Amino acid sequence: MTRTVKLAALAKLNLGLKVLHKRPDNYHELRTVFQTISLADTIEIAYTPSRFNKFVIESGDDIPNNLIIKAAIAIMEATNAKGDVRFKLTKKIPMGGGLGGGSTDAAAVFLALPALTGRNLPLDKLTELAAGLGSDIPFFLLGGTALGIGRGTELYPLPEMPALNALVVAPHVHVSTPDAYRALKRKLTTDLPFQYISSFQSRVWSLGEQYCENDFQSVVFEQYPHLKSIQRKLTKLGAKPAMLTGSGAALFGVFDSSQAVKVALPAFARERAYPVVFVGRNRYRTMWRRQLKDHVLGEVWPPQSRYAR
Ligand code: C5P
C-alpha cells in the first residue's frame, strides 16, 4: 500500500548574521537569528514498502535537488526501512538566494519520511543527520524564531515574533556561499570574540526594536552594487530593517502592514518579489501536524508515526 503526503516546506530569513573566526573543521563560527516565513516549496512524497530502496524525483520543474535524495537515503539507512520513495517537487523558493530553499526541502524529508515508513527517530538523531547534509537544515526541524550558533546547527528557540509582514526580493543574481565566506575572510576579526558574542546577544534580546546586521552585506554589496540599490529602495519605501538574508542574493524588508507591502511591491517589478509573513513556531508545528495528519499520532514533536510498532 502506498502512503502519500503533500507538504509545504517554508523558506527562512536570517534576521541577523555575524561571522566569527574560521574553525578547525573549516566552517565559520556563526551567530545568527533564523526566522521561518510563509514563502514555500511544495513536496509530494509517495512511499511504498518493498524489499529494496528506490528513490525517484518526478519533478515537473527541471530543478536538481540532490539534497532531497540524500535526506531520504540518510533516513532509510538510519532506520533500516525499505521501500520505493517518489518525490514531486514544485519550487517556489528561489535557489541560491539565502532563503534556505534546498535546506527546507531536505528538512521536510527528515520530518515526513519517518512518519510514512513507521520508523520514528528522536529529534537529536534527526538533527545530527540533518547537520551532516547542510548547516541550515537543522533549523527547519525547529521552525519559528531561533538563535543559531556554532556552524549554525546549534539552535536555541527564541520567543515567538509577531506575524510581521515582509517583502522578499530575489534579484537574478547568484551568490556562491563558499565564495562569500572567502571574500569575508579579509574582514573577520579574530580578537575579543567574547565581546563580540555578548554584543550580539544583547541585540538578539532586544529583537523587535533593534535588529541585527548581516556581515555578508558589505562584501556582497561591493561585488553586486545592484543589491545595495534594492536595499536603499526598500528603506525608502518604509522597510525597517531592509537587509540581506544569508549570503544573499535575496534581500527582505519588514513593513508595518500587509498594505505597506502591497504598495512597495510594484517597485520591484523587474525582480522576483514575494510578500510574506513571519511564521512562528506554534504555527509551523500546527502546519506540520496538519499536513501529516493521516500518518501521525498525538501532539509530540517531531511528528510520531501511527504505523510505528
Ligand atoms: O553546510 P553547508 O553545506 O550549507 O555550507 C556551505 C559552505 O558554506 C561550506 O562549504 C563553507 O564553505 C561555508 N560555511 C562556513 N561556515 C558555516 C556554514 C557554511 O564556512 N558556518
CSV table of C-alpha atoms and ligand atoms in Angstrom, one decimal:
chain,number,residue,atom,x,y,z
A,1,MET,CA,0.0,0.0,0.0
A,2,THR,CA,1.3,3.4,-1.0
A,3,ARG,CA,1.3,6.2,1.6
A,4,THR,CA,1.3,9.8,0.3
A,5,VAL,CA,1.7,13.3,1.7
A,6,LYS,CA,1.7,16.8,0.2
A,7,LEU,CA,3.9,19.2,2.2
A,8,ALA,CA,4.7,22.9,2.3
A,9,ALA,CA,8.4,23.5,3.0
A,10,LEU,CA,8.8,27.0,4.3
A,11,ALA,CA,11.7,29.4,3.5
A,12,LYS,CA,13.8,31.2,6.1
A,13,LEU,CA,15.3,34.6,6.7
A,14,ASN,CA,18.4,35.5,8.7
A,15,LEU,CA,17.3,38.4,10.9
A,16,GLY,CA,20.9,38.8,11.8
A,17,LEU,CA,24.2,37.1,10.9
A,18,LYS,CA,27.6,37.5,12.4
A,19,VAL,CA,30.5,35.6,11.1
A,20,LEU,CA,33.3,35.0,13.5
A,21,HIS,CA,36.6,33.1,13.1
A,22,LYS,CA,37.2,30.1,10.9
A,23,ARG,CA,37.1,26.8,12.9
A,24,PRO,CA,39.4,23.8,12.7
A,25,ASP,CA,36.7,22.0,10.7
A,26,ASN,CA,36.8,24.8,8.1
A,27,TYR,CA,33.4,26.1,8.8
A,28,HIS,CA,32.9,29.5,10.4
A,29,GLU,CA,31.7,30.2,13.8
A,30,LEU,CA,28.3,31.9,13.5
A,31,ARG,CA,25.8,33.9,15.5
A,32,THR,CA,22.5,34.1,13.6
A,33,VAL,CA,18.8,34.5,14.1
A,34,PHE,CA,16.7,32.3,11.8
A,35,GLN,CA,13.0,33.0,11.1
A,36,THR,CA,10.6,30.9,9.1
A,37,ILE,CA,8.4,32.7,6.6
A,38,SER,CA,5.3,31.9,4.5
A,39,LEU,CA,7.1,31.5,1.2
A,40,ALA,CA,7.1,27.8,0.4
A,41,ASP,CA,8.0,24.9,-1.9
A,42,THR,CA,5.6,22.1,-2.3
A,43,ILE,CA,6.8,18.5,-2.0
A,44,GLU,CA,4.7,15.4,-2.6
A,45,ILE,CA,6.1,12.1,-1.3
A,46,ALA,CA,4.8,8.7,-2.1
A,47,TYR,CA,6.2,5.8,-0.1
A,48,THR,CA,5.5,2.2,-1.0
A,49,PRO,CA,7.1,-0.5,1.2
A,50,SER,CA,9.2,-3.0,-0.7
A,51,ARG,CA,12.3,-5.2,-0.3
A,52,PHE,CA,14.6,-2.7,-2.0
A,53,ASN,CA,15.2,1.0,-1.8
A,54,LYS,CA,14.4,3.2,-4.8
A,55,PHE,CA,14.4,7.0,-4.9
A,56,VAL,CA,12.9,9.0,-7.8
A,57,ILE,CA,12.2,12.7,-8.2
A,58,GLU,CA,9.3,13.0,-10.7
A,59,SER,CA,9.5,16.8,-10.7
A,60,GLY,CA,7.6,18.9,-13.1
A,61,ASP,CA,10.3,21.6,-12.7
A,62,ASP,CA,13.7,20.8,-14.1
A,63,ILE,CA,15.5,21.6,-10.8
A,64,PRO,CA,18.1,19.3,-9.5
A,65,ASN,CA,17.7,18.8,-5.8
A,66,ASN,CA,20.1,16.1,-4.6
A,67,LEU,CA,19.6,17.1,-1.0
A,68,ILE,CA,16.1,15.5,-1.1
A,69,ILE,CA,17.5,12.2,-2.2
A,70,LYS,CA,20.4,12.5,0.2
A,71,ALA,CA,18.0,13.1,3.1
A,72,ALA,CA,15.8,10.2,2.0
A,73,ILE,CA,18.9,7.9,1.9
A,74,ALA,CA,20.0,9.1,5.3
A,75,ILE,CA,16.6,8.4,6.9
A,76,MET,CA,16.1,5.0,5.2
A,77,GLU,CA,19.7,3.9,6.3
A,78,ALA,CA,19.4,5.1,9.8
A,79,THR,CA,16.0,3.4,10.4
A,80,ASN,CA,16.7,0.3,8.3
A,81,ALA,CA,13.4,1.0,6.4
A,82,LYS,CA,13.0,-0.3,2.8
A,83,GLY,CA,10.8,0.9,0.0
A,84,ASP,CA,10.1,2.9,-3.1
A,85,VAL,CA,10.2,6.7,-2.4
A,86,ARG,CA,8.9,9.1,-5.1
A,87,PHE,CA,9.0,12.9,-4.9
A,88,LYS,CA,7.3,15.6,-6.8
A,89,LEU,CA,8.8,19.0,-6.1
A,90,THR,CA,7.3,22.3,-7.1
A,91,LYS,CA,9.8,25.0,-6.4
A,92,LYS,CA,8.8,28.5,-5.5
A,93,ILE,CA,11.7,29.5,-3.2
A,94,PRO,CA,14.5,31.0,-5.4
A,95,MET,CA,17.6,28.8,-5.3
A,96,GLY,CA,20.9,30.4,-4.2
A,97,GLY,CA,19.1,33.2,-2.5
A,98,GLY,CA,20.0,32.7,1.2
A,99,LEU,CA,16.4,31.7,1.7
A,100,GLY,CA,17.1,28.0,2.7
A,101,GLY,CA,15.2,26.6,-0.3
A,102,GLY,CA,17.3,23.4,-0.7
A,103,SER,CA,17.6,23.0,3.1
A,104,THR,CA,13.9,23.2,3.9
A,105,ASP,CA,13.1,20.6,1.2
A,106,ALA,CA,15.6,18.3,2.8
A,107,ALA,CA,14.3,19.0,6.3
A,108,ALA,CA,10.7,18.2,5.0
A,109,VAL,CA,12.0,14.8,4.1
A,110,PHE,CA,13.6,14.3,7.6
A,111,LEU,CA,10.3,15.2,9.2
A,112,ALA,CA,7.9,13.3,6.9
A,113,LEU,CA,9.6,10.2,5.8
A,114,PRO,CA,9.8,8.5,9.2
A,115,ALA,CA,6.1,9.2,9.6
A,116,LEU,CA,5.4,7.4,6.3
A,117,THR,CA,7.7,4.4,6.9
A,118,GLY,CA,6.6,3.9,10.6
A,119,ARG,CA,10.2,4.2,11.9
A,120,ASN,CA,10.4,7.2,14.2
A,121,LEU,CA,13.7,8.9,15.1
A,122,PRO,CA,14.4,11.1,18.1
A,123,LEU,CA,15.0,14.8,17.5
A,124,ASP,CA,18.6,14.7,18.4
A,125,LYS,CA,19.3,11.9,15.8
A,126,LEU,CA,17.3,13.8,13.1
A,127,THR,CA,19.3,16.9,13.9
A,128,GLU,CA,22.6,15.0,13.6
A,129,LEU,CA,21.6,13.6,10.2
A,130,ALA,CA,20.4,17.0,9.1
A,131,ALA,CA,23.6,18.7,10.1
A,132,GLY,CA,25.5,16.1,8.2
A,133,LEU,CA,23.9,17.3,5.0
A,134,GLY,CA,23.9,21.1,5.5
A,135,SER,CA,24.4,23.8,8.1
A,136,ASP,CA,20.9,25.3,7.6
A,137,ILE,CA,18.8,22.1,7.7
A,138,PRO,CA,18.5,21.5,11.4
A,139,PHE,CA,16.8,24.9,11.9
A,140,PHE,CA,13.8,23.7,9.8
A,141,LEU,CA,13.3,20.8,12.3
A,142,LEU,CA,12.5,23.5,14.8
A,143,GLY,CA,10.9,26.4,12.9
A,144,GLY,CA,9.8,29.8,14.3
A,145,THR,CA,12.5,32.2,15.5
A,146,ALA,CA,15.7,30.6,16.7
A,147,LEU,CA,19.3,31.6,17.6
A,148,GLY,CA,21.9,29.6,15.7
A,149,ILE,CA,25.5,29.3,16.9
A,150,GLY,CA,28.5,27.1,16.1
A,151,ARG,CA,28.2,26.1,12.4
A,152,GLY,CA,24.6,27.4,12.6
A,153,THR,CA,23.4,23.9,13.7
A,154,GLU,CA,23.3,24.5,17.4
A,155,LEU,CA,19.9,26.1,18.0
A,156,TYR,CA,18.1,27.9,20.7
A,157,PRO,CA,14.4,28.8,20.4
A,158,LEU,CA,13.7,32.5,20.8
A,159,PRO,CA,10.4,34.0,22.0
A,160,GLU,CA,7.7,34.0,19.3
A,161,MET,CA,7.8,37.0,17.0
A,162,PRO,CA,4.5,38.5,15.8
A,163,ALA,CA,3.4,37.6,12.3
A,164,LEU,CA,5.3,40.5,10.7
A,165,ASN,CA,4.8,41.5,7.1
A,166,ALA,CA,7.8,41.5,4.9
A,167,LEU,CA,8.7,41.7,1.2
A,168,VAL,CA,11.4,39.3,-0.1
A,169,VAL,CA,13.2,40.5,-3.2
A,170,ALA,CA,15.3,37.9,-5.0
A,171,PRO,CA,17.3,39.5,-7.8
A,172,HIS,CA,18.5,37.4,-10.7
A,173,VAL,CA,22.0,37.1,-9.2
A,174,HIS,CA,23.5,34.0,-7.8
A,175,VAL,CA,25.9,34.4,-4.9
A,176,SER,CA,28.1,31.4,-4.1
A,177,THR,CA,28.1,30.8,-0.3
A,178,PRO,CA,31.7,29.5,-0.1
A,179,ASP,CA,32.9,32.5,-2.2
A,180,ALA,CA,31.1,34.9,0.1
A,181,TYR,CA,32.8,33.3,3.1
A,182,ARG,CA,36.2,33.6,1.3
A,183,ALA,CA,35.6,37.3,0.5
A,184,LEU,CA,34.6,37.9,4.1
A,185,LYS,CA,37.9,36.4,5.4
A,186,ARG,CA,39.8,39.6,5.0
A,187,LYS,CA,37.4,41.5,7.2
A,188,LEU,CA,36.9,39.0,10.0
A,189,THR,CA,38.0,40.0,13.5
A,190,THR,CA,39.6,37.2,15.5
A,191,ASP,CA,40.3,39.2,18.6
A,192,LEU,CA,37.9,39.7,21.5
A,193,PRO,CA,35.4,37.0,20.4
A,194,PHE,CA,33.6,37.2,23.8
A,195,GLN,CA,32.9,40.8,23.5
A,196,TYR,CA,31.6,40.1,20.0
A,197,ILE,CA,29.2,37.4,21.3
A,198,SER,CA,27.9,39.5,24.2
A,199,SER,CA,27.1,42.4,21.9
A,200,PHE,CA,25.3,40.0,19.6
A,201,GLN,CA,23.3,38.6,22.4
A,202,SER,CA,22.2,41.9,23.6
A,203,ARG,CA,20.9,42.7,20.2
A,204,VAL,CA,19.1,39.4,20.0
A,205,TRP,CA,17.4,40.1,23.3
A,206,SER,CA,16.1,43.4,22.0
A,207,LEU,CA,14.9,41.9,18.8
A,208,GLY,CA,11.7,43.6,17.7
A,209,GLU,CA,13.0,47.1,18.2
A,210,GLN,CA,16.6,46.8,17.1
A,211,TYR,CA,17.5,44.3,14.5
A,212,CYS,CA,20.9,42.7,13.8
A,213,GLU,CA,23.1,43.3,10.8
A,214,ASN,CA,24.3,40.8,8.3
A,215,ASP,CA,28.1,40.6,8.0
A,216,PHE,CA,27.9,39.4,4.4
A,217,GLN,CA,26.3,42.7,3.3
A,218,SER,CA,29.5,44.7,2.9
A,219,VAL,CA,31.3,42.2,0.7
A,220,VAL,CA,28.3,41.1,-1.3
A,221,PHE,CA,27.2,44.7,-1.9
A,222,GLU,CA,30.7,45.5,-3.1
A,223,GLN,CA,30.5,42.8,-5.6
A,224,TYR,CA,26.9,43.4,-6.7
A,225,PRO,CA,26.1,47.1,-6.3
A,226,HIS,CA,22.6,46.4,-7.6
A,227,LEU,CA,21.8,44.6,-4.3
A,228,LYS,CA,22.7,47.8,-2.4
A,229,SER,CA,20.3,49.7,-4.5
A,230,ILE,CA,17.5,47.2,-3.7
A,231,GLN,CA,18.2,47.7,0.0
A,232,ARG,CA,18.0,51.5,-0.5
A,233,LYS,CA,14.7,51.2,-2.4
A,234,LEU,CA,13.2,49.0,0.4
A,235,THR,CA,14.3,51.5,3.0
A,236,LYS,CA,12.9,54.4,1.1
A,237,LEU,CA,9.6,52.6,0.8
A,238,GLY,CA,9.5,52.3,4.6
A,239,ALA,CA,11.0,48.9,5.3
A,240,LYS,CA,12.8,48.6,8.7
A,241,PRO,CA,15.0,46.7,8.6
A,242,ALA,CA,15.9,46.2,4.9
A,243,MET,CA,18.8,43.7,4.7
A,244,LEU,CA,20.4,40.7,3.0
A,245,THR,CA,19.4,37.1,4.1
A,246,GLY,CA,22.2,34.5,4.5
A,247,SER,CA,24.9,35.2,1.9
A,248,GLY,CA,22.3,36.6,-0.5
A,249,ALA,CA,21.4,37.3,-3.1
A,250,ALA,CA,17.9,37.8,-1.7
A,251,LEU,CA,17.0,40.8,0.5
A,252,PHE,CA,14.0,41.4,2.6
A,253,GLY,CA,12.3,44.4,4.1
A,254,VAL,CA,10.0,44.3,7.1
A,255,PHE,CA,7.0,46.6,6.8
A,256,ASP,CA,4.3,47.9,9.2
A,257,SER,CA,1.4,46.3,7.4
A,258,SER,CA,0.4,44.0,4.6
A,259,GLN,CA,-0.9,47.2,2.9
A,260,ALA,CA,2.5,48.8,3.0
A,261,VAL,CA,4.0,45.6,1.4
A,262,LYS,CA,1.4,45.8,-1.4
A,263,VAL,CA,2.3,49.5,-2.0
A,264,ALA,CA,6.0,48.6,-2.2
A,265,LEU,CA,5.6,45.5,-4.5
A,266,PRO,CA,5.3,47.3,-7.9
A,267,ALA,CA,8.7,49.0,-7.3
A,268,PHE,CA,10.3,45.5,-7.8
A,269,ALA,CA,8.6,44.5,-11.0
A,270,ARG,CA,11.9,43.6,-12.6
A,271,GLU,CA,13.0,41.3,-9.7
A,272,ARG,CA,11.3,38.3,-8.2
A,273,ALA,CA,9.4,39.8,-5.2
A,274,TYR,CA,7.3,37.9,-2.7
A,275,PRO,CA,5.0,39.3,0.0
A,276,VAL,CA,5.5,37.1,3.1
A,277,VAL,CA,4.6,36.9,6.8
A,278,PHE,CA,6.8,35.6,9.6
A,279,VAL,CA,5.7,32.1,10.7
A,280,GLY,CA,6.1,31.4,14.4
A,281,ARG,CA,7.0,28.0,15.9
A,282,ASN,CA,3.4,27.2,17.0
A,283,ARG,CA,2.0,27.9,13.6
A,284,TYR,CA,4.9,26.0,12.0
A,285,ARG,CA,4.2,22.9,14.1
A,286,THR,CA,0.5,23.1,13.6
A,287,MET,CA,1.1,23.3,9.9
A,288,TRP,CA,3.3,20.2,10.1
A,289,ARG,CA,0.8,18.2,12.1
A,290,ARG,CA,-2.0,19.2,9.7
A,291,GLN,CA,0.0,18.1,6.6
A,292,LEU,CA,1.0,14.8,8.2
A,293,LYS,CA,-2.4,14.2,10.0
A,294,ASP,CA,-3.2,10.9,8.2
A,295,HIS,CA,0.1,9.4,9.3
A,296,VAL,CA,0.9,10.6,12.8
A,297,LEU,CA,-0.5,10.3,16.3
A,298,GLY,CA,-0.6,12.8,19.2
A,299,GLU,CA,0.9,16.3,19.6
A,300,VAL,CA,4.5,15.2,20.1
A,301,TRP,CA,7.4,16.9,18.3
A,302,PRO,CA,8.9,15.7,16.0
A,303,PRO,CA,5.7,14.1,14.5
A,304,GLN,CA,5.3,10.4,15.5
A,305,SER,CA,4.2,7.8,13.0
A,306,ARG,CA,1.0,6.0,13.6
A,307,TYR,CA,2.5,3.0,11.8
A,308,ALA,CA,5.3,2.5,14.4
A,309,ARG,CA,5.3,-0.9,16.0
B,1,C5P,O1,26.8,23.5,5.4
B,1,C5P,P1,26.7,24.0,4.1
B,1,C5P,O2,26.8,22.9,3.0
B,1,C5P,O3,25.4,24.7,3.9
B,1,C5P,O4,27.8,25.0,3.8
B,1,C5P,C1,28.2,25.5,2.5
B,1,C5P,C2,29.5,26.2,2.6
B,1,C5P,O5,29.4,27.4,3.3
B,1,C5P,C3,30.6,25.4,3.3
B,1,C5P,O6,31.3,24.6,2.5
B,1,C5P,C4,31.5,26.5,3.8
B,1,C5P,O7,32.4,27.0,2.8
B,1,C5P,C5,30.6,27.7,4.1
B,1,C5P,N1,30.1,27.7,5.6
B,1,C5P,C6,31.0,28.1,6.5
B,1,C5P,N2,30.6,28.2,7.9
B,1,C5P,C7,29.4,27.9,8.2
B,1,C5P,C8,28.5,27.5,7.3
B,1,C5P,C9,28.9,27.4,5.9
B,1,C5P,O8,32.2,28.5,6.2
B,1,C5P,N3,29.0,28.0,9.5
